[in-house]
Short mmCIF file of C-alpha atoms and ligand atoms in Angstrom, two decimals:
data_model
loop_
_atom_site.label_atom_id
_atom_site.label_comp_id
_atom_site.label_asym_id
_atom_site.label_seq_id
_atom_site.Cartn_x
_atom_site.Cartn_y
_atom_site.Cartn_z
CA MET A 118 11.46 5.24 8.42
CA LYS A 119 14.77 5.06 6.06
CA ASN A 120 16.61 5.79 9.33
CA PHE A 121 15.65 2.24 10.24
CA HIS A 122 16.95 0.93 7.35
CA SER A 123 20.15 3.19 6.68
CA ASN A 124 22.13 0.76 9.04
CA SER A 125 19.16 -1.80 9.00
CA LEU A 126 21.31 -4.22 11.34
CA VAL A 127 22.42 -1.54 13.68
CA SER A 128 18.89 -0.10 13.96
CA CYS A 129 17.24 -3.59 14.06
CA ALA A 130 19.62 -4.48 16.92
CA GLY A 131 18.88 -1.16 18.67
CA PHE A 132 15.25 -2.13 18.31
CA LEU A 133 15.38 -5.46 19.59
CA ALA A 134 17.48 -4.34 22.40
CA THR A 135 14.51 -1.91 23.48
CA ILE A 136 11.89 -4.82 23.05
CA LYS A 137 14.21 -6.83 25.75
CA LYS A 138 14.35 -4.05 27.98
CA LYS A 139 10.77 -3.81 28.04
CA PRO A 140 9.93 -7.29 27.22
CA PHE A 141 5.51 -7.63 26.50
CA VAL A 142 4.66 -8.99 29.70
CA LYS A 143 1.32 -9.46 31.28
CA PHE A 144 0.85 -7.11 34.51
CA PRO A 145 -1.06 -9.07 37.05
CA SER A 146 -2.71 -6.44 39.56
CA ILE A 147 -0.31 -6.28 42.25
CA LEU A 148 2.27 -5.12 40.07
CA LEU A 149 0.01 -2.33 38.43
CA SER A 150 -0.39 -0.75 42.08
CA GLN A 151 3.21 -0.99 42.54
CA ARG A 152 3.67 0.67 39.34
CA ILE A 153 1.13 3.39 40.15
CA MET A 154 3.37 4.18 43.26
CA ALA A 155 6.41 4.83 41.39
CA THR A 156 4.95 6.97 38.75
CA ASN A 157 3.65 9.12 41.46
CA THR A 158 7.26 10.18 42.29
CA LYS A 159 7.63 11.75 38.90
CA ASN A 160 7.71 15.57 38.66
CA SER A 161 7.67 18.13 35.85
CA SER A 162 11.46 18.08 35.47
CA ASP A 163 11.06 14.71 33.76
CA ASN A 164 9.02 16.33 30.98
CA LYS A 165 12.08 16.46 28.81
CA GLN A 166 12.32 12.89 28.62
CA LEU A 167 8.67 12.49 29.06
CA PHE A 168 7.80 13.84 25.70
CA GLU A 169 10.58 12.27 23.76
CA LYS A 170 8.97 9.84 21.17
CA SER A 171 8.93 6.31 21.91
CA ASP A 172 11.65 4.09 20.15
CA ARG A 173 9.00 2.71 17.80
CA ILE A 174 8.48 5.79 16.23
CA ALA A 175 11.59 8.15 16.76
CA HIS A 176 13.02 6.77 13.47
CA PHE A 177 10.22 7.83 11.22
CA LYS A 178 11.18 10.39 8.52
CA GLN A 179 8.38 12.40 6.86
CA ASP A 180 6.28 10.66 5.08
CA VAL A 181 6.37 11.31 1.01
CA TRP A 182 2.63 11.87 1.12
CA SER A 183 2.98 14.84 3.35
CA ILE A 184 5.50 16.11 1.69
CA PHE A 185 4.21 15.97 -1.70
CA THR A 186 0.41 16.22 -1.35
CA PRO A 187 0.50 19.51 0.28
CA LEU A 188 3.20 20.80 -2.50
CA ALA A 189 0.50 19.89 -5.06
CA GLN A 190 -2.20 21.68 -3.49
CA GLN A 191 -0.01 24.94 -2.70
CA LEU A 192 1.45 24.91 -6.27
CA LYS A 193 -1.89 23.90 -7.99
CA ALA A 194 0.19 21.79 -9.88
CA ALA A 195 -1.62 18.77 -11.99
CA ASN A 196 -1.81 16.36 -9.34
CA LEU A 197 -0.24 12.83 -10.27
CA GLY A 198 1.19 12.15 -7.00
CA GLN A 199 -1.00 10.50 -4.24
CA GLY A 200 -2.98 7.59 -5.40
CA PHE A 201 -6.56 9.02 -4.55
CA MET A 202 -9.06 9.94 -7.28
CA ASP A 203 -9.95 13.64 -8.08
CA PHE A 204 -13.29 12.59 -9.06
CA PRO A 205 -16.42 11.84 -6.88
CA PRO A 206 -17.60 7.96 -6.97
CA PRO A 207 -20.67 7.26 -9.39
CA ASP A 208 -23.92 8.37 -8.20
CA PHE A 209 -25.10 4.88 -6.91
CA ILE A 210 -22.43 4.84 -4.23
CA ILE A 211 -23.28 8.08 -3.12
CA GLU A 212 -26.58 7.15 -2.90
CA ALA A 213 -25.77 4.06 -0.94
CA ALA A 214 -23.99 6.03 1.49
CA THR A 215 -26.93 8.55 1.76
CA ARG A 216 -29.09 5.49 2.29
CA ALA A 217 -27.09 4.03 5.24
CA ILE A 218 -26.75 7.64 6.89
CA ASN A 219 -30.59 8.00 6.64
CA ASN A 220 -31.27 4.86 8.55
CA ARG A 221 -31.38 5.95 12.36
CA ASN A 222 -30.59 2.56 13.65
CA ASP A 223 -26.82 2.37 12.00
CA HIS A 224 -25.02 5.10 14.16
CA GLN A 225 -23.52 3.17 16.61
CA TYR A 226 -21.03 0.51 17.52
CA SER A 227 -20.65 -2.55 15.46
CA HIS A 228 -20.08 -5.93 16.56
CA PRO A 229 -16.09 -6.18 16.25
CA LYS A 230 -16.64 -9.14 13.40
CA GLY A 231 -18.24 -6.42 11.34
CA ARG A 232 -21.74 -5.85 9.90
CA VAL A 233 -23.41 -9.03 8.71
CA ASN A 234 -24.75 -7.23 5.66
CA LEU A 235 -21.27 -6.28 4.24
CA LYS A 236 -19.53 -10.00 5.32
CA SER A 237 -22.50 -11.27 3.31
CA ALA A 238 -22.04 -8.87 0.40
CA LEU A 239 -18.31 -9.81 0.33
CA ALA A 240 -19.07 -13.34 0.47
CA LYS A 241 -21.43 -13.51 -2.51
CA SER A 242 -18.95 -11.16 -4.45
CA TYR A 243 -15.75 -12.93 -3.69
CA SER A 244 -16.94 -16.53 -3.26
CA PRO A 245 -16.69 -17.46 -7.01
CA LEU A 246 -13.54 -15.34 -7.41
CA PHE A 247 -11.99 -17.85 -4.43
CA ASN A 248 -13.58 -20.82 -6.09
CA ARG A 249 -14.89 -21.56 -2.37
CA THR A 250 -18.38 -20.71 -0.50
CA LEU A 251 -16.94 -18.39 1.91
CA ASP A 252 -18.19 -18.17 5.49
CA PRO A 253 -19.12 -14.68 5.99
CA ASP A 254 -18.82 -15.05 9.83
CA LEU A 255 -15.59 -16.77 9.97
CA GLU A 256 -13.56 -15.97 6.86
CA ILE A 257 -14.13 -12.62 6.15
CA LEU A 258 -13.26 -9.22 8.27
CA PRO A 259 -14.08 -5.76 7.64
CA THR A 260 -11.40 -3.49 8.61
CA ALA A 261 -10.75 0.25 8.87
CA GLY A 262 -8.91 0.41 5.19
CA ALA A 263 -6.54 -1.90 3.85
CA ASN A 264 -3.92 -0.19 6.03
CA GLU A 265 -5.70 -0.82 9.38
CA GLY A 266 -6.45 -4.58 8.26
CA LEU A 267 -2.63 -4.83 7.47
CA TYR A 268 -1.68 -3.26 10.76
CA ALA A 269 -4.03 -6.19 12.47
CA ILE A 270 -2.41 -9.02 10.72
CA PHE A 271 1.35 -7.90 11.68
CA ALA A 272 -0.03 -7.66 15.30
CA ALA A 273 -1.59 -10.75 15.35
CA PHE A 274 1.34 -12.60 14.10
CA VAL A 275 4.64 -10.96 14.70
CA ASN A 276 6.63 -11.54 17.86
CA PRO A 277 9.87 -9.53 18.16
CA GLY A 278 12.59 -10.74 16.08
CA ASP A 279 10.26 -12.31 13.50
CA GLU A 280 11.24 -11.68 9.94
CA VAL A 281 8.82 -10.55 7.43
CA ILE A 282 9.92 -10.70 3.80
CA LEU A 283 9.05 -7.57 1.62
CA ILE A 284 9.50 -7.36 -2.16
CA GLU A 285 10.70 -4.27 -3.29
CA PRO A 286 9.29 -1.70 -4.29
CA PHE A 287 6.50 -2.12 -1.62
CA PHE A 288 3.47 -0.14 -0.26
CA ASP A 289 5.44 2.31 2.29
CA GLN A 290 3.26 1.79 5.13
CA TYR A 291 4.17 -1.89 5.34
CA ILE A 292 7.41 -0.96 7.31
CA ALA A 293 6.18 0.97 10.17
CA ASN A 294 3.38 -1.65 10.64
CA ILE A 295 5.93 -4.24 10.94
CA THR A 296 8.88 -2.82 13.30
CA MET A 297 6.03 -1.26 15.65
CA ASN A 298 4.99 -4.79 16.30
CA GLY A 299 8.64 -5.76 16.73
CA GLY A 300 8.98 -7.55 13.43
CA VAL A 301 12.21 -7.00 11.23
CA PRO A 302 11.69 -6.34 7.39
CA VAL A 303 13.64 -8.39 4.80
CA PHE A 304 13.91 -7.08 1.56
CA VAL A 305 13.91 -8.66 -2.09
CA PRO A 306 13.89 -6.34 -5.05
CA LEU A 307 11.86 -6.78 -8.25
CA ARG A 308 14.69 -6.44 -10.91
CA PRO A 309 13.64 -4.95 -14.35
CA GLN A 310 14.79 -7.12 -17.35
CA GLY A 311 15.98 -5.44 -20.59
CA ASP A 312 16.55 -1.65 -21.26
CA THR A 313 14.43 0.55 -18.62
CA ASN A 314 15.38 3.58 -21.11
CA LYS A 315 13.00 1.94 -23.19
CA ILE A 316 8.93 1.60 -23.10
CA MET A 317 8.66 -1.86 -21.23
CA SER A 318 5.87 -3.88 -19.61
CA SER A 319 5.53 -4.40 -15.85
CA LYS A 320 5.70 -8.04 -16.90
CA ASP A 321 9.42 -7.11 -17.39
CA TRP A 322 9.77 -6.86 -13.60
CA LYS A 323 10.68 -10.15 -12.05
CA LEU A 324 11.64 -11.52 -8.76
CA ASP A 325 14.64 -13.66 -8.77
CA ILE A 326 13.05 -16.64 -6.77
CA ASN A 327 16.89 -17.56 -5.73
CA GLU A 328 17.08 -14.29 -4.67
CA LEU A 329 14.06 -14.75 -2.35
CA ARG A 330 15.20 -18.18 -1.25
CA SER A 331 18.46 -16.46 -0.28
CA LYS A 332 16.78 -14.33 2.00
CA LEU A 333 14.68 -17.02 4.10
CA THR A 334 16.00 -18.31 7.40
CA SER A 335 14.29 -19.94 10.49
CA LYS A 336 13.02 -16.50 11.47
CA SER A 337 11.22 -15.82 8.75
CA LYS A 338 7.57 -15.77 9.27
CA ILE A 339 5.67 -13.80 6.80
CA ILE A 340 5.70 -12.79 3.20
CA VAL A 341 3.97 -10.01 1.98
CA PHE A 342 2.83 -10.17 -1.77
CA ASN A 343 1.39 -7.25 -3.68
CA THR A 344 -0.67 -7.76 -6.91
CA PRO A 345 -1.54 -5.85 -9.09
CA HIS A 346 1.15 -4.10 -7.94
CA ASN A 347 1.80 -0.59 -6.73
CA PRO A 348 3.85 1.12 -8.03
CA VAL A 349 5.19 -1.42 -10.92
CA GLY A 350 1.65 -2.15 -11.96
CA LYS A 351 2.89 -5.99 -12.55
CA VAL A 352 0.03 -8.43 -12.52
CA PHE A 353 1.93 -11.56 -11.21
CA SER A 354 1.69 -14.85 -13.34
CA ILE A 355 0.30 -18.02 -11.97
CA GLU A 356 3.86 -19.38 -12.54
CA GLU A 357 5.27 -16.34 -10.62
CA MET A 358 3.04 -16.99 -7.79
CA ALA A 359 3.31 -20.56 -7.83
CA GLU A 360 6.84 -20.36 -7.10
CA ILE A 361 6.42 -17.98 -4.40
CA ASN A 362 4.04 -20.45 -2.99
CA LYS A 363 6.24 -23.07 -3.01
CA LEU A 364 8.90 -21.45 -0.86
CA ALA A 365 6.13 -20.21 1.42
CA GLU A 366 5.35 -23.95 2.05
CA GLU A 367 8.93 -24.94 1.98
CA PHE A 368 9.86 -22.10 4.80
CA ASN A 369 6.10 -22.51 6.43
CA LEU A 370 5.40 -18.57 5.79
CA ILE A 371 2.08 -17.08 6.23
CA ILE A 372 1.11 -15.20 3.17
CA ILE A 373 -0.22 -11.78 3.10
CA SER A 374 -1.86 -11.11 -0.28
CA ASP A 375 -2.43 -7.34 -0.75
CA GLU A 376 -4.91 -7.23 -3.53
CA VAL A 377 -6.23 -3.83 -3.21
CA TYR A 378 -6.11 -3.44 -6.96
CA ASP A 379 -7.84 -6.49 -7.54
CA ARG A 380 -10.45 -5.26 -9.68
CA LEU A 381 -8.10 -3.31 -11.90
CA TYR A 382 -6.28 -5.02 -14.74
CA TYR A 383 -5.88 -4.20 -17.99
CA GLU A 384 -6.29 -6.54 -21.33
CA PRO A 385 -4.83 -9.02 -21.88
CA ASP A 386 -4.07 -9.60 -18.21
CA VAL A 387 -6.35 -10.99 -15.73
CA HIS A 388 -5.96 -10.95 -11.80
CA GLU A 389 -5.15 -14.35 -10.40
CA ARG A 390 -5.61 -15.23 -6.83
CA ILE A 391 -2.40 -16.57 -4.70
CA ALA A 392 -4.94 -17.96 -2.27
CA ASN A 393 -6.32 -20.29 -4.91
CA LEU A 394 -3.13 -22.26 -5.57
CA PRO A 395 -2.74 -25.69 -4.38
CA GLY A 396 -2.10 -25.66 -0.32
CA ALA A 397 -2.18 -21.84 -0.25
CA TRP A 398 -5.54 -21.13 1.36
CA GLU A 399 -4.64 -22.46 4.76
CA ARG A 400 -1.61 -19.96 4.91
CA THR A 401 -2.94 -17.12 3.00
CA ILE A 402 -4.61 -13.67 4.15
CA THR A 403 -5.75 -11.70 1.27
CA VAL A 404 -6.44 -7.71 1.69
CA GLY A 405 -8.83 -5.71 -0.05
CA SER A 406 -9.84 -2.02 0.08
CA GLY A 407 -13.43 -0.41 -0.58
CA GLY A 408 -11.39 2.88 -1.01
CA LYS A 409 -9.47 0.91 -4.51
CA THR A 410 -12.64 -0.77 -5.45
CA PHE A 411 -15.39 1.96 -5.08
CA GLY A 412 -13.38 5.19 -5.46
CA THR A 413 -13.93 6.02 -1.96
CA THR A 414 -10.42 6.27 -0.29
CA GLY A 415 -11.90 8.47 2.52
CA TRP A 416 -14.18 5.87 3.64
CA ARG A 417 -11.52 4.23 5.32
CA ILE A 418 -12.95 0.57 4.85
CA GLY A 419 -11.33 -2.56 3.61
CA TRP A 420 -11.51 -6.42 4.25
CA LEU A 421 -9.76 -9.35 5.15
CA ILE A 422 -10.35 -12.71 3.75
CA GLY A 423 -8.73 -16.07 4.54
CA PRO A 424 -9.06 -19.43 6.91
CA LYS A 425 -10.72 -18.81 10.16
CA HIS A 426 -7.48 -19.35 12.02
CA LEU A 427 -6.11 -16.40 10.50
CA ILE A 428 -9.22 -14.24 10.42
CA GLY A 429 -9.78 -15.05 14.09
CA ALA A 430 -6.27 -13.76 15.14
CA ALA A 431 -6.49 -10.79 13.28
CA LEU A 432 -10.16 -9.93 14.79
CA SER A 433 -8.45 -10.48 17.87
CA ALA A 434 -5.93 -7.95 17.28
CA GLN A 435 -8.42 -5.30 15.49
CA THR A 436 -10.83 -5.50 18.25
CA ARG A 437 -7.95 -4.08 20.59
CA ILE A 438 -6.74 -1.77 17.95
CA VAL A 439 -10.16 0.05 16.78
CA PHE A 440 -12.68 -2.40 18.40
CA CYS A 441 -15.05 -1.95 15.51
CA VAL A 442 -15.20 -0.43 12.00
CA ASN A 443 -17.44 2.70 11.05
CA THR A 444 -20.82 1.38 11.16
CA PRO A 445 -22.89 3.31 8.12
CA LEU A 446 -20.27 3.07 5.74
CA GLN A 447 -19.97 -0.49 6.22
CA GLU A 448 -23.47 -0.57 5.41
CA SER A 449 -23.01 1.53 2.24
CA LEU A 450 -20.51 -0.47 0.95
CA ALA A 451 -22.75 -3.62 1.33
CA ILE A 452 -25.31 -1.50 -0.81
CA ALA A 453 -22.32 -0.67 -3.28
CA PHE A 454 -21.52 -4.26 -3.89
CA ASP A 455 -25.47 -5.50 -4.44
CA LEU A 456 -25.88 -2.76 -6.70
CA ALA A 457 -22.37 -3.19 -8.57
CA GLU A 458 -23.48 -5.65 -10.73
CA LYS A 459 -26.90 -4.06 -11.77
CA HIS A 460 -24.62 -0.91 -12.85
CA ASP A 461 -21.62 -3.32 -14.64
CA TYR A 462 -19.57 -1.26 -12.25
CA PHE A 463 -16.57 -3.34 -12.36
CA LYS A 464 -16.35 -3.74 -16.19
CA ASN A 465 -17.03 -0.24 -16.71
CA MET A 466 -14.43 1.00 -13.96
CA ILE A 467 -11.77 -1.21 -16.18
CA GLU A 468 -13.16 0.68 -19.14
CA GLU A 469 -12.61 3.88 -17.84
CA TYR A 470 -9.17 3.36 -16.45
CA THR A 471 -7.83 1.77 -19.64
CA ARG A 472 -8.63 5.14 -21.27
CA ARG A 473 -6.99 7.12 -18.58
CA ARG A 474 -3.81 4.76 -18.68
CA GLU A 475 -3.86 5.39 -22.63
CA LYS A 476 -4.10 9.41 -22.06
CA LEU A 477 -1.07 9.19 -19.64
CA MET A 478 0.98 6.83 -21.64
CA LYS A 479 0.57 9.01 -24.50
CA ALA A 480 1.57 12.19 -22.89
CA LEU A 481 4.58 10.45 -21.92
CA THR A 482 5.22 8.95 -25.50
CA ASP A 483 5.03 12.56 -26.92
CA ILE A 484 7.70 13.86 -24.72
CA GLY A 485 9.88 10.84 -25.31
CA LEU A 486 10.11 9.74 -21.94
CA PRO A 487 10.30 5.84 -21.53
CA TYR A 488 7.79 4.19 -18.90
CA THR A 489 6.50 0.71 -17.54
CA ILE A 490 3.31 -0.21 -19.29
CA PRO A 491 1.29 -1.48 -16.23
CA GLN A 492 -0.67 -4.31 -16.38
CA GLY A 493 -2.76 -3.22 -13.37
CA SER A 494 -3.45 -0.85 -10.67
CA TYR A 495 -3.55 2.79 -11.40
CA PHE A 496 0.30 3.89 -11.69
CA ILE A 497 2.74 4.25 -14.11
CA LEU A 498 6.83 4.37 -13.27
CA ALA A 499 8.49 6.56 -15.54
CA ASN A 500 12.59 6.83 -16.38
CA THR A 501 13.87 9.99 -15.69
CA ALA A 502 17.52 9.01 -16.38
CA LYS A 503 17.58 11.13 -19.47
CA VAL A 504 16.13 14.21 -17.71
CA LYS A 505 18.95 17.22 -17.05
CA VAL A 506 17.70 18.72 -13.89
CA PRO A 507 19.31 21.85 -13.65
CA GLU A 508 22.17 21.83 -10.93
CA ASN A 509 22.22 23.62 -7.87
CA TYR A 510 18.68 23.86 -7.55
CA PRO A 511 17.41 25.36 -4.45
CA TYR A 512 16.05 22.39 -2.53
CA PRO A 513 14.27 22.31 0.88
CA ASP A 514 16.16 20.14 3.61
CA VAL A 515 13.39 17.51 3.69
CA ILE A 516 14.25 16.75 0.01
CA LEU A 517 18.18 17.49 -0.03
CA GLN A 518 18.83 14.68 2.21
CA ARG A 519 16.72 12.32 0.11
CA PRO A 520 17.87 10.01 -3.33
CA ARG A 521 17.85 12.01 -6.67
CA ASP A 522 13.98 10.93 -7.38
CA PHE A 523 13.12 13.15 -4.70
CA LYS A 524 14.55 15.90 -6.15
CA VAL A 525 13.33 15.24 -9.94
CA CYS A 526 9.56 15.15 -8.35
CA TYR A 527 10.22 18.54 -6.50
CA TRP A 528 11.68 20.36 -9.33
CA MET A 529 9.15 19.06 -11.31
CA ALA A 530 6.33 19.80 -8.98
CA LYS A 531 7.99 23.44 -9.33
CA GLU A 532 9.11 23.93 -12.67
CA ILE A 533 7.01 21.54 -14.92
CA GLY A 534 3.81 21.77 -12.73
CA VAL A 535 3.25 18.06 -12.51
CA VAL A 536 3.49 16.19 -9.17
CA ALA A 537 4.92 12.68 -9.09
CA ILE A 538 5.89 10.59 -6.35
CA PRO A 539 9.76 9.32 -5.78
CA PRO A 540 9.52 5.52 -5.60
CA SER A 541 12.59 5.30 -3.68
CA GLU A 542 10.25 5.93 -0.68
CA PHE A 543 9.35 2.07 -1.44
CA TYR A 544 12.86 0.60 -0.94
CA CYS A 545 15.10 0.14 1.76
CA GLU A 546 17.89 2.46 1.94
CA GLU A 547 20.57 -0.15 0.51
CA ASN A 548 18.03 -0.41 -2.63
CA ALA A 549 17.13 2.99 -2.79
CA HIS A 550 19.58 3.64 -5.78
CA LEU A 551 17.39 0.97 -7.90
CA ALA A 552 14.58 3.81 -7.81
CA GLU A 553 16.18 6.99 -8.20
CA ASN A 554 15.85 6.94 -12.01
CA PHE A 555 12.11 6.57 -11.58
CA ILE A 556 9.15 8.82 -10.55
CA ARG A 557 5.60 7.49 -10.32
CA LEU A 558 2.44 9.11 -11.86
CA ALA A 559 -1.24 7.99 -10.68
CA PHE A 560 -3.72 7.94 -13.34
CA CYS A 561 -6.72 7.83 -10.92
CA LYS A 562 -7.66 11.59 -12.13
CA THR A 563 -10.18 13.45 -14.18
CA ASP A 564 -9.49 13.81 -17.86
CA LYS A 565 -8.96 17.26 -16.92
CA THR A 566 -6.27 16.86 -14.58
CA LEU A 567 -4.64 14.47 -17.22
CA ASP A 568 -4.97 16.79 -19.78
CA GLU A 569 -3.11 19.60 -17.81
CA ALA A 570 -0.45 17.28 -17.02
CA ALA A 571 0.07 16.18 -20.57
CA LYS A 572 0.03 19.76 -21.49
CA ASN A 573 2.47 20.91 -18.55
CA LEU A 574 4.67 17.70 -19.52
CA GLN A 575 5.54 19.28 -22.68
CA LYS A 576 7.75 21.75 -20.73
CA LEU A 577 9.73 18.72 -19.68
CA LYS A 578 10.96 18.12 -23.48
CA LYS A 579 13.55 20.41 -23.21
CA TYR A 580 15.14 18.99 -20.42
CA ILE A 581 15.31 15.22 -21.96
CA GLU A 582 18.68 14.38 -23.37
CA LYS A 583 18.31 12.69 -26.84
N1 PMP B 294 -1.82 -1.88 0.00
C1 PMP B 294 -1.53 -0.85 -1.42
C2 PMP B 294 -0.57 -1.59 -2.24
C3 PMP B 294 -1.86 0.08 -1.38
O1 PMP B 294 -1.35 1.02 -2.60
C4 PMP B 294 -2.49 1.16 -0.88
C5 PMP B 294 -3.31 2.53 -0.76
N2 PMP B 294 -2.67 3.08 -1.23
C6 PMP B 294 -3.16 0.24 0.69
C7 PMP B 294 -2.67 -1.20 0.97
C8 PMP B 294 -4.06 1.10 1.68
O2 PMP B 294 -5.40 1.10 1.13
P1 PMP B 294 -6.45 1.55 1.93
O3 PMP B 294 -6.84 2.96 1.55
O4 PMP B 294 -7.73 0.69 1.85
O5 PMP B 294 -6.08 1.55 3.31
#
């Protein structure tokens, strides 16, 4: 992934040249038959070339998850790395899935538009949050996780050369989703205001709206916006969103609002939706995740909410990507949404995560490691600038070529017994230095894991300069 950015202009040019060589054309049947004759002449000596990765994926580096999650398992370290829960979903959600699985009629393909029950449950839950009566048929689309929903939107709207604005740090998956569809990512970082060597709020990570404006061109097509934010924990204010919305209007951009953590915000902050701003609905597609909402990241169900001209296009793409989404688990989520209110689930979830957040913040305060207090989501960025990692530590190659934060995370996993994620993965190569002093810690974990992490973090104390 980072290769792509390393010399982003050169790589972008290479990528676009490839696309020019092989334009996206329709194949009339006569052309297809000629193509079959041509390929019949190939023999096995061509295999070296045959098995070469496509230009679409050849530049991908090993992703951060497949480095640090296996490392955590291997070392049996306290895993605050990847953002999955290490506790089961509440019983009523498991029971919802059991009920759905036991229904013998719900095990076949669904309509690509998604299950009527889930769409109705989403419309019921989200209509008040969007201040409108959502049309479950045309304005809501269940997806195979937020990930696939995002991919479907890019496939639906990005033509080769279209520019997509990403606010750094960003969820790493966006990049591949954009470039695989021929788009060109353009980056604008959030910039922390004030002294990051002190405890600060995620509010203090600001988007410079003039810097954003300077990145917009006639090729800009989409801006991806994420609140509550991974990994900063920022919950954007209405005023901040209004500025982004104004630019989206001026430059005629589609807004992808990634709101997978929409149910996780901490007092006194509340989650607001950019789609609710004046004029924003028509250009905004909001992305949700059943995994984040119900602690079921392995179910791989998400959803898109937006006007019918955006949802319809995403549906066209999604039908040709996965055709349809997992039938029984869509039904399970429909039941889960219906039962959530009865169990006061969303309120309880915020209370539980507030407690987990306090626990991790206390552990960091105790050892004197500064951090950003998250207003939402379940991540804390800690600042490791003062941690003196021993020089000449034996890093494997996969870590050696990466920025400082990869080394800190690897060393911490091995020597301190706590796994964190290096956030430079969420920046383009040019801006990776902005993240090299930070580590991302996830607190969607049991008390046992958080307590073990707190205990192990004590070992870090002696490496922190006063
Ligand atoms: N967007 C963001 C900001 C995320 O953090 C994640 C998951 N880590 C996703 C999208 C993907 O969500 P899902 O698991 O539903 O595909």
